[in-house]
CSV table of C-alpha atoms in Angstrom, one decimal:
chain,number,residue,atom,x,y,z
A,8,MET,CA,-25.9,50.2,35.1
A,9,THR,CA,-26.6,54.0,35.1
A,10,SER,CA,-28.2,56.7,32.5
A,11,ASP,CA,-26.2,58.9,30.5
A,12,PRO,CA,-26.4,62.3,32.4
A,13,HIS,CA,-27.4,64.1,29.1
A,14,HIS,CA,-30.3,62.3,28.0
A,15,ALA,CA,-33.4,64.2,28.0
A,16,CYS,CA,-35.6,61.5,29.4
A,17,ASP,CA,-36.4,60.1,33.0
A,18,HIS,CA,-35.8,56.5,33.1
A,19,ASP,CA,-38.4,53.7,33.7
A,20,HIS,CA,-36.5,51.0,35.8
A,21,HIS,CA,-38.0,47.1,35.0
A,22,ASP,CA,-36.8,44.5,37.2
A,23,THR,CA,-38.3,41.5,34.8
A,24,ALA,CA,-36.1,42.2,32.0
A,25,SER,CA,-35.9,38.1,31.1
A,26,PRO,CA,-38.2,35.7,30.6
A,27,HIS,CA,-36.1,33.2,31.9
A,28,ASP,CA,-37.2,31.1,35.2
A,29,HIS,CA,-35.7,33.3,38.1
A,30,ALA,CA,-35.9,30.2,40.5
A,31,GLY,CA,-34.8,31.4,44.0
A,32,HIS,CA,-35.9,35.0,43.7
A,33,ASP,CA,-35.5,36.6,47.1
A,34,HIS,CA,-38.0,39.0,46.3
A,35,ALA,CA,-37.7,41.0,49.4
A,36,ASP,CA,-34.4,42.6,47.9
A,37,HIS,CA,-36.4,44.1,44.8
A,38,GLY,CA,-37.0,47.1,47.2
A,39,HIS,CA,-33.4,47.9,45.8
A,40,HIS,CA,-34.3,48.7,42.3
A,41,ASP,CA,-37.6,50.9,43.2
A,42,HIS,CA,-36.6,53.9,41.6
A,43,ASP,CA,-38.9,57.1,40.5
A,44,HIS,CA,-38.6,56.7,37.2
A,45,GLY,CA,-40.9,58.3,34.4
A,46,ASP,CA,-42.5,57.3,31.2
A,47,CYS,CA,-39.6,57.2,29.1
A,48,ASP,CA,-37.4,54.1,28.7
A,49,GLY,CA,-34.9,53.1,30.6
A,50,HIS,CA,-32.5,50.7,32.1
A,51,SER,CA,-33.6,47.2,32.8
A,52,HIS,CA,-31.4,43.9,34.4
A,53,GLY,CA,-32.1,40.7,33.6
A,54,PHE,CA,-30.2,39.6,36.9
A,55,GLY,CA,-30.0,42.5,40.1
A,56,PHE,CA,-28.9,42.6,43.4
A,57,GLY,CA,-31.1,40.3,45.8
A,58,HIS,CA,-32.1,38.2,42.7
A,59,GLN,CA,-30.7,34.6,43.8
A,60,HIS,CA,-30.9,32.9,40.2
A,61,VAL,CA,-29.8,29.0,40.0
A,62,HIS,CA,-28.1,27.9,36.9
A,63,ALA,CA,-25.6,25.9,38.8
A,64,PRO,CA,-24.2,23.3,37.1
A,65,ALA,CA,-25.1,19.7,37.7
A,66,SER,CA,-23.3,18.4,41.0
A,67,PHE,CA,-20.2,16.0,40.8
A,68,GLY,CA,-20.0,15.7,44.2
A,69,ALA,CA,-19.8,12.3,44.5
A,70,ALA,CA,-17.2,12.1,41.2
A,71,PHE,CA,-15.2,14.4,43.4
A,72,ALA,CA,-15.5,12.3,47.0
A,73,ILE,CA,-14.6,9.7,45.1
A,74,GLY,CA,-11.6,10.5,43.0
A,75,ILE,CA,-10.1,12.0,45.8
A,76,ALA,CA,-10.2,9.3,48.2
A,77,LEU,CA,-9.0,7.0,45.6
A,78,ASN,CA,-5.9,9.3,44.4
A,79,THR,CA,-4.9,9.8,48.0
A,80,ALA,CA,-4.6,5.9,48.7
A,81,TYR,CA,-2.8,5.7,45.4
A,82,VAL,CA,-0.4,8.3,45.8
A,83,ALA,CA,0.3,6.6,49.1
A,84,GLY,CA,1.3,3.6,47.9
A,85,GLU,CA,3.0,5.0,44.7
A,86,ALA,CA,5.2,7.2,46.3
A,87,LEU,CA,6.2,4.3,49.0
A,88,TRP,CA,7.1,1.8,45.8
A,89,GLY,CA,8.8,4.7,43.9
A,90,VAL,CA,11.2,5.2,46.2
A,91,TRP,CA,11.6,1.3,46.8
A,92,ALA,CA,12.4,0.8,43.4
A,93,HIS,CA,14.5,4.0,42.5
A,94,SER,CA,11.9,5.2,40.3
A,95,MET,CA,11.6,8.0,38.4
A,96,SER,CA,9.1,7.1,36.3
A,97,LEU,CA,6.7,6.7,39.9
A,98,LEU,CA,7.7,9.8,41.5
A,99,ALA,CA,6.6,11.5,39.0
A,100,ASP,CA,3.7,9.6,38.7
A,101,ALA,CA,2.8,10.5,42.2
A,102,GLY,CA,3.5,14.1,41.9
A,103,HIS,CA,1.0,14.0,39.3
A,104,ASN,CA,-1.5,12.3,41.4
A,105,LEU,CA,-0.7,14.9,44.5
A,106,SER,CA,-1.9,17.7,42.0
A,107,ASP,CA,-4.7,16.2,41.2
A,108,VAL,CA,-5.9,15.2,44.9
A,109,LEU,CA,-5.0,19.2,45.4
A,110,GLY,CA,-7.1,20.0,42.2
A,111,LEU,CA,-10.2,17.9,42.8
A,112,ALA,CA,-10.0,19.6,46.2
A,113,GLY,CA,-10.0,23.4,44.7
A,114,ALA,CA,-12.5,22.4,41.9
A,115,TRP,CA,-14.8,21.0,44.6
A,116,LEU,CA,-14.3,24.0,46.9
A,117,ALA,CA,-15.4,26.0,43.8
A,118,GLN,CA,-18.0,24.5,42.3
A,119,VAL,CA,-19.6,24.4,45.9
A,120,LEU,CA,-18.9,27.9,46.6
A,121,ALA,CA,-20.5,28.8,43.4
A,122,THR,CA,-24.1,27.7,44.6
A,123,ARG,CA,-24.1,30.5,47.1
A,124,PRO,CA,-26.2,33.4,46.7
A,125,SER,CA,-25.3,36.5,46.4
A,126,SER,CA,-24.7,39.0,48.8
A,127,ALA,CA,-24.7,42.8,49.8
A,128,ARG,CA,-20.7,42.6,49.6
A,129,PHE,CA,-20.7,39.8,47.2
A,130,THR,CA,-23.7,40.9,44.3
A,131,TYR,CA,-22.9,38.7,41.3
A,132,GLY,CA,-22.2,35.4,44.0
A,133,LEU,CA,-19.0,33.7,43.8
A,134,ARG,CA,-19.5,32.4,40.8
A,135,ARG,CA,-16.0,33.2,39.5
A,136,SER,CA,-14.4,30.7,42.0
A,137,THR,CA,-14.8,28.2,39.4
A,138,ILE,CA,-12.5,30.2,36.8
A,139,LEU,CA,-10.2,30.6,39.6
A,140,SER,CA,-10.0,26.9,40.4
A,141,ALA,CA,-9.5,26.0,36.7
A,142,LEU,CA,-7.0,28.2,36.4
A,143,ALA,CA,-5.1,27.0,39.3
A,144,ASN,CA,-5.7,23.3,38.0
A,145,ALA,CA,-3.3,24.6,34.7
A,146,THR,CA,-0.8,26.2,37.4
A,147,ILE,CA,-0.4,23.7,39.4
A,148,LEU,CA,-0.4,21.1,36.3
A,149,LEU,CA,2.4,22.8,34.7
A,150,LEU,CA,4.1,23.1,37.9
A,151,VAL,CA,4.9,19.7,38.8
A,152,THR,CA,5.3,18.6,35.1
A,153,GLY,CA,8.0,21.5,35.1
A,154,GLY,CA,9.9,19.8,38.4
A,155,ILE,CA,9.1,16.4,36.8
A,156,VAL,CA,11.1,17.8,34.0
A,157,TRP,CA,13.7,18.9,35.5
A,158,GLU,CA,14.2,15.7,37.6
A,159,SER,CA,13.9,13.3,34.5
A,160,VAL,CA,17.6,15.3,32.6
A,161,LEU,CA,19.0,15.1,35.8
A,162,ARG,CA,18.5,10.7,36.2
A,163,LEU,CA,19.6,11.4,32.2
A,164,PHE,CA,23.0,11.6,33.6
A,165,SER,CA,22.6,9.2,37.1
A,166,HIS,CA,21.9,5.8,35.5
A,167,GLU,CA,20.1,5.1,38.7
A,168,MET,CA,19.0,1.3,39.1
A,169,VAL,CA,15.2,0.8,38.9
A,170,GLN,CA,13.1,-2.5,38.7
A,171,GLY,CA,11.0,-2.7,36.0
A,172,GLU,CA,8.8,-5.1,36.8
A,173,ILE,CA,7.7,-3.3,40.0
A,174,ILE,CA,7.3,-0.3,37.8
A,175,SER,CA,4.9,-1.7,35.9
A,176,TRP,CA,2.2,-3.0,38.5
A,177,VAL,CA,2.3,-0.1,40.3
A,178,ALA,CA,1.4,1.7,37.2
A,179,LEU,CA,-0.9,-0.8,36.3
A,180,VAL,CA,-2.9,0.4,39.5
A,181,GLY,CA,-2.3,3.7,38.1
A,182,ILE,CA,-4.2,3.2,35.4
A,183,ALA,CA,-7.5,2.0,36.6
A,184,VAL,CA,-7.7,4.7,39.3
A,185,ASN,CA,-6.8,7.4,37.0
A,186,ALA,CA,-9.3,6.3,34.3
A,187,VAL,CA,-12.0,5.6,36.4
A,188,THR,CA,-11.6,9.2,37.7
A,189,ALA,CA,-11.2,10.7,34.8
A,190,LEU,CA,-14.7,8.9,33.4
A,191,LEU,CA,-16.8,10.3,36.4
A,192,PHE,CA,-15.6,14.0,34.8
A,193,MET,CA,-16.3,12.7,31.3
A,194,LYS,CA,-19.8,14.1,30.8
A,195,GLY,CA,-19.3,17.7,32.6
A,196,ALA,CA,-15.7,18.3,30.4
A,197,SER,CA,-17.4,19.7,27.5
A,198,SER,CA,-19.5,22.4,28.8
A,199,ASP,CA,-18.2,23.3,32.2
A,200,LEU,CA,-14.1,24.6,32.4
A,201,ASN,CA,-13.9,23.9,36.1
A,202,ILE,CA,-15.1,20.6,35.1
A,203,ARG,CA,-12.7,20.3,32.6
A,204,GLY,CA,-9.9,20.7,34.2
A,205,ALA,CA,-10.2,18.1,36.7
A,206,PHE,CA,-10.8,15.3,33.7
A,207,LEU,CA,-7.5,17.1,31.5
A,208,HIS,CA,-5.6,16.3,35.3
A,209,MET,CA,-6.7,13.0,35.4
A,210,ALA,CA,-6.1,12.2,31.7
A,211,ALA,CA,-2.7,13.1,31.9
A,212,ASP,CA,-2.2,10.9,34.8
A,213,ALA,CA,-4.0,8.0,33.0
A,214,VAL,CA,-1.8,8.1,29.9
A,215,MET,CA,1.5,8.7,32.5
A,216,ALA,CA,1.0,5.6,34.2
A,217,PHE,CA,0.6,4.1,30.8
A,218,SER,CA,3.5,5.2,30.2
A,219,VAL,CA,5.1,3.9,32.6
A,220,VAL,CA,4.4,0.5,31.9
A,221,ILE,CA,5.3,0.6,28.9
A,222,ALA,CA,8.5,2.1,30.3
A,223,GLY,CA,9.0,-0.7,33.4
A,224,LEU,CA,8.5,-3.3,30.6
A,225,LEU,CA,11.4,-2.1,28.1
A,226,ILE,CA,13.5,-1.9,31.8
A,227,SER,CA,12.2,-5.3,32.4
A,228,PHE,CA,13.7,-7.0,28.8
A,229,THR,CA,16.3,-4.4,27.7
A,230,GLY,CA,18.2,-3.2,30.9
A,231,TYR,CA,18.7,-0.1,30.2
A,232,THR,CA,17.6,2.0,32.8
A,233,ILE,CA,17.1,5.6,30.8
A,234,ILE,CA,14.7,4.6,29.6
A,235,ASP,CA,12.8,5.8,32.6
A,236,PRO,CA,13.3,9.1,32.5
A,237,ILE,CA,13.2,9.4,28.8
A,238,MET,CA,9.6,8.0,28.9
A,239,SER,CA,9.2,10.9,31.6
A,240,LEU,CA,10.1,13.4,29.5
A,241,ILE,CA,8.1,12.5,26.8
A,242,VAL,CA,5.3,12.0,28.7
A,243,SER,CA,5.6,15.1,30.3
A,244,ALA,CA,5.6,17.7,26.6
A,245,SER,CA,1.8,15.3,25.6
A,246,ILE,CA,0.9,16.7,28.9
A,247,VAL,CA,2.0,20.2,28.6
A,248,ILE,CA,0.3,20.7,25.4
A,249,GLY,CA,-2.5,19.3,26.4
A,250,THR,CA,-3.3,21.7,29.5
A,251,TRP,CA,-1.8,25.4,27.6
A,252,SER,CA,-5.5,25.4,25.9
A,253,LEU,CA,-7.0,25.0,29.5
A,254,LEU,CA,-4.7,27.7,31.0
A,255,ARG,CA,-5.6,30.2,28.0
A,256,ARG,CA,-8.9,29.6,28.1
A,257,SER,CA,-9.4,29.8,32.1
A,258,LEU,CA,-6.6,33.1,32.1
A,259,ASP,CA,-9.1,34.7,29.3
A,260,LEU,CA,-12.0,33.9,31.4
A,261,ALA,CA,-10.7,35.6,34.6
A,262,LEU,CA,-9.5,38.8,32.6
A,263,ASP,CA,-13.3,39.5,31.3
A,264,ALA,CA,-12.8,38.3,28.1
A,265,VAL,CA,-16.1,37.2,26.0
A,266,PRO,CA,-15.8,33.3,26.6
A,267,ALA,CA,-14.8,31.1,23.6
A,268,GLY,CA,-17.6,29.8,21.4
A,269,ILE,CA,-19.5,33.1,21.6
A,270,ASP,CA,-19.1,35.8,18.6
A,271,PRO,CA,-19.4,39.3,19.6
A,272,ASP,CA,-19.9,40.6,16.0
A,273,ALA,CA,-22.6,37.8,16.0
A,274,VAL,CA,-24.3,39.3,19.2
A,275,GLN,CA,-24.6,42.8,17.9
A,276,THR,CA,-26.5,41.5,14.7
A,277,ALA,CA,-28.8,39.7,16.7
A,278,LEU,CA,-30.0,42.3,19.0
A,279,LEU,CA,-29.7,44.9,16.0
A,280,SER,CA,-32.6,42.3,14.4
A,281,VAL,CA,-35.1,42.8,17.5
A,282,GLU,CA,-37.7,45.0,16.6
A,283,GLY,CA,-38.0,48.5,17.6
A,284,VAL,CA,-34.0,48.4,18.2
A,285,SER,CA,-32.7,51.2,16.1
A,286,GLY,CA,-28.9,50.6,17.3
A,287,LEU,CA,-26.5,49.9,20.3
A,288,HIS,CA,-23.6,50.7,22.5
A,289,HIS,CA,-21.5,49.9,25.5
A,290,LEU,CA,-21.7,45.9,24.7
A,291,HIS,CA,-20.3,44.2,27.5
A,292,ILE,CA,-20.1,39.9,27.6
A,293,TRP,CA,-18.2,38.5,30.3
A,294,ALA,CA,-18.2,34.6,32.0
A,295,MET,CA,-19.6,35.0,35.4
A,296,SER,CA,-18.4,31.2,35.8
A,297,THR,CA,-17.6,29.0,34.1
A,298,THR,CA,-21.0,27.8,32.7
A,299,GLU,CA,-22.8,31.4,33.0
A,300,THR,CA,-22.4,34.4,31.1
A,301,ALA,CA,-23.2,37.8,31.7
A,302,LEU,CA,-24.6,40.8,29.2
A,303,THR,CA,-24.4,44.8,29.4
A,304,VAL,CA,-25.1,47.1,26.7
A,305,HIS,CA,-27.1,49.9,25.7
A,306,LEU,CA,-29.9,49.5,23.3
A,307,LEU,CA,-31.7,52.8,20.8
A,308,CYS,CA,-35.5,52.5,20.3
A,309,ASP,CA,-36.3,53.3,16.8
A,310,PRO,CA,-38.4,56.4,17.4
A,311,ALA,CA,-39.8,55.1,13.2
A,312,HIS,CA,-41.3,52.4,14.9
A,313,PRO,CA,-42.3,52.1,18.6
A,314,VAL,CA,-42.4,49.0,20.5
A,315,SER,CA,-42.9,48.9,24.1
A,316,PRO,CA,-40.0,48.5,26.8
A,317,ASP,CA,-41.0,45.1,28.2
A,318,ARG,CA,-41.5,43.8,24.5
A,319,ILE,CA,-37.8,44.8,23.6
A,320,ILE,CA,-36.7,43.6,26.8
A,321,ALA,CA,-38.5,40.1,26.6
A,322,SER,CA,-37.3,39.7,22.7
A,323,ALA,CA,-34.1,40.3,23.4
A,324,ALA,CA,-33.6,38.6,26.6
A,325,ALA,CA,-35.4,35.3,24.8
A,326,LEU,CA,-33.0,36.1,21.7
A,327,LEU,CA,-29.5,35.9,23.7
A,328,ARG,CA,-30.7,33.2,26.4
A,329,THR,CA,-31.6,30.7,22.8
A,330,GLN,CA,-28.9,31.5,20.6
A,331,PHE,CA,-25.9,32.0,22.9
A,332,ASP,CA,-27.0,30.5,25.9
A,333,ILE,CA,-26.7,33.6,27.9
A,334,ALA,CA,-28.5,34.2,30.7
A,335,HIS,CA,-27.9,37.2,32.7
A,336,PRO,CA,-28.3,40.1,30.2
A,337,THR,CA,-28.8,44.0,31.7
A,338,PHE,CA,-30.6,46.4,29.1
A,339,GLN,CA,-30.7,50.1,29.3
A,340,LEU,CA,-33.2,51.5,26.7
A,341,GLU,CA,-32.3,54.9,25.2
A,342,THR,CA,-34.9,57.4,23.0
A,343,GLN,CA,-32.0,59.6,21.5
A,344,PRO,CA,-28.5,58.6,20.5
A,345,SER,CA,-25.6,58.8,23.0
A,346,VAL,CA,-22.5,60.4,22.6
A,347,CYS,CA,-20.3,56.9,22.5
A,348,ASP,CA,-16.8,57.2,23.8
A,349,THR,CA,-13.7,55.7,21.1
A,350,HIS,CA,-13.4,52.5,22.4
A,351,GLN,CA,-17.8,51.4,22.3
A,352,PRO,CA,-18.9,52.9,18.8
A,353,CYS,CA,-22.8,53.3,18.1
A,354,CYS,CA,-24.3,50.8,15.9
């Protein structure tokens, strides 16, 4: 972030804005920050070019490998039995499992890419790939569900003969496969939107498989084959409802919205409480990945209560990390008010 040209003073760039552990920093690249600044306060980065922050989420590599292997094998078997039994429910469930395989593979790839260090071209690394993966997961799930809804509606009028007992037995295996895979991702579903996408995919298929078991049993006892497409429609509707929040949240992050759970007004109030800060403007908060949040802000130093720049920076960085889990802040310190634009009022 650059200083405003009308400032009367020079800027002193601080590379160690944040006191958090910068594990894996490439100190050889700090030369990119060796600007010749004066003694006045300036801008400071909690992250920057050449910094290799290790804030990666917990690895779920084994969970992804197991989930992909189980679901690939089950998709092949379920699709064959679905065709043989003329069951739309089984084929619908197989379709969701196929989307799961693709979703799991994409989420795994995104998690691997997110751990790659930054470069001259990708100065934030490839952390945002986890956001794109979550968005793709939600989109794929909704598209596949839409196709199932279409086919189920057609089946309402075709009255295909289906074998209820076979449907139930195959779907029972599906419940086990999907439930086991979902449990592998349950731990990370609440804190990582990318992992949450994988978890919802598997949980949705477990529900679908359970409904297929019920449909198969009802068909066996009643002989009403129309139960098969009706059950598919009911489950498809529940999947759309459950996936909508994932789609909305991942789209918000892709568009640089403030991550859920962070109140910009609360962040502003907290920063204004830092000793030596009398105002702020140009506050921006956005997600670097599904687990990391970045922030940039101009802080106006209080001339009536002078505090050293390093102390202001350390206090502000610690406050953001502990209260809001924001570990990538960038501060610009100013000693006189700036002319704020209409969209960034001074505080």
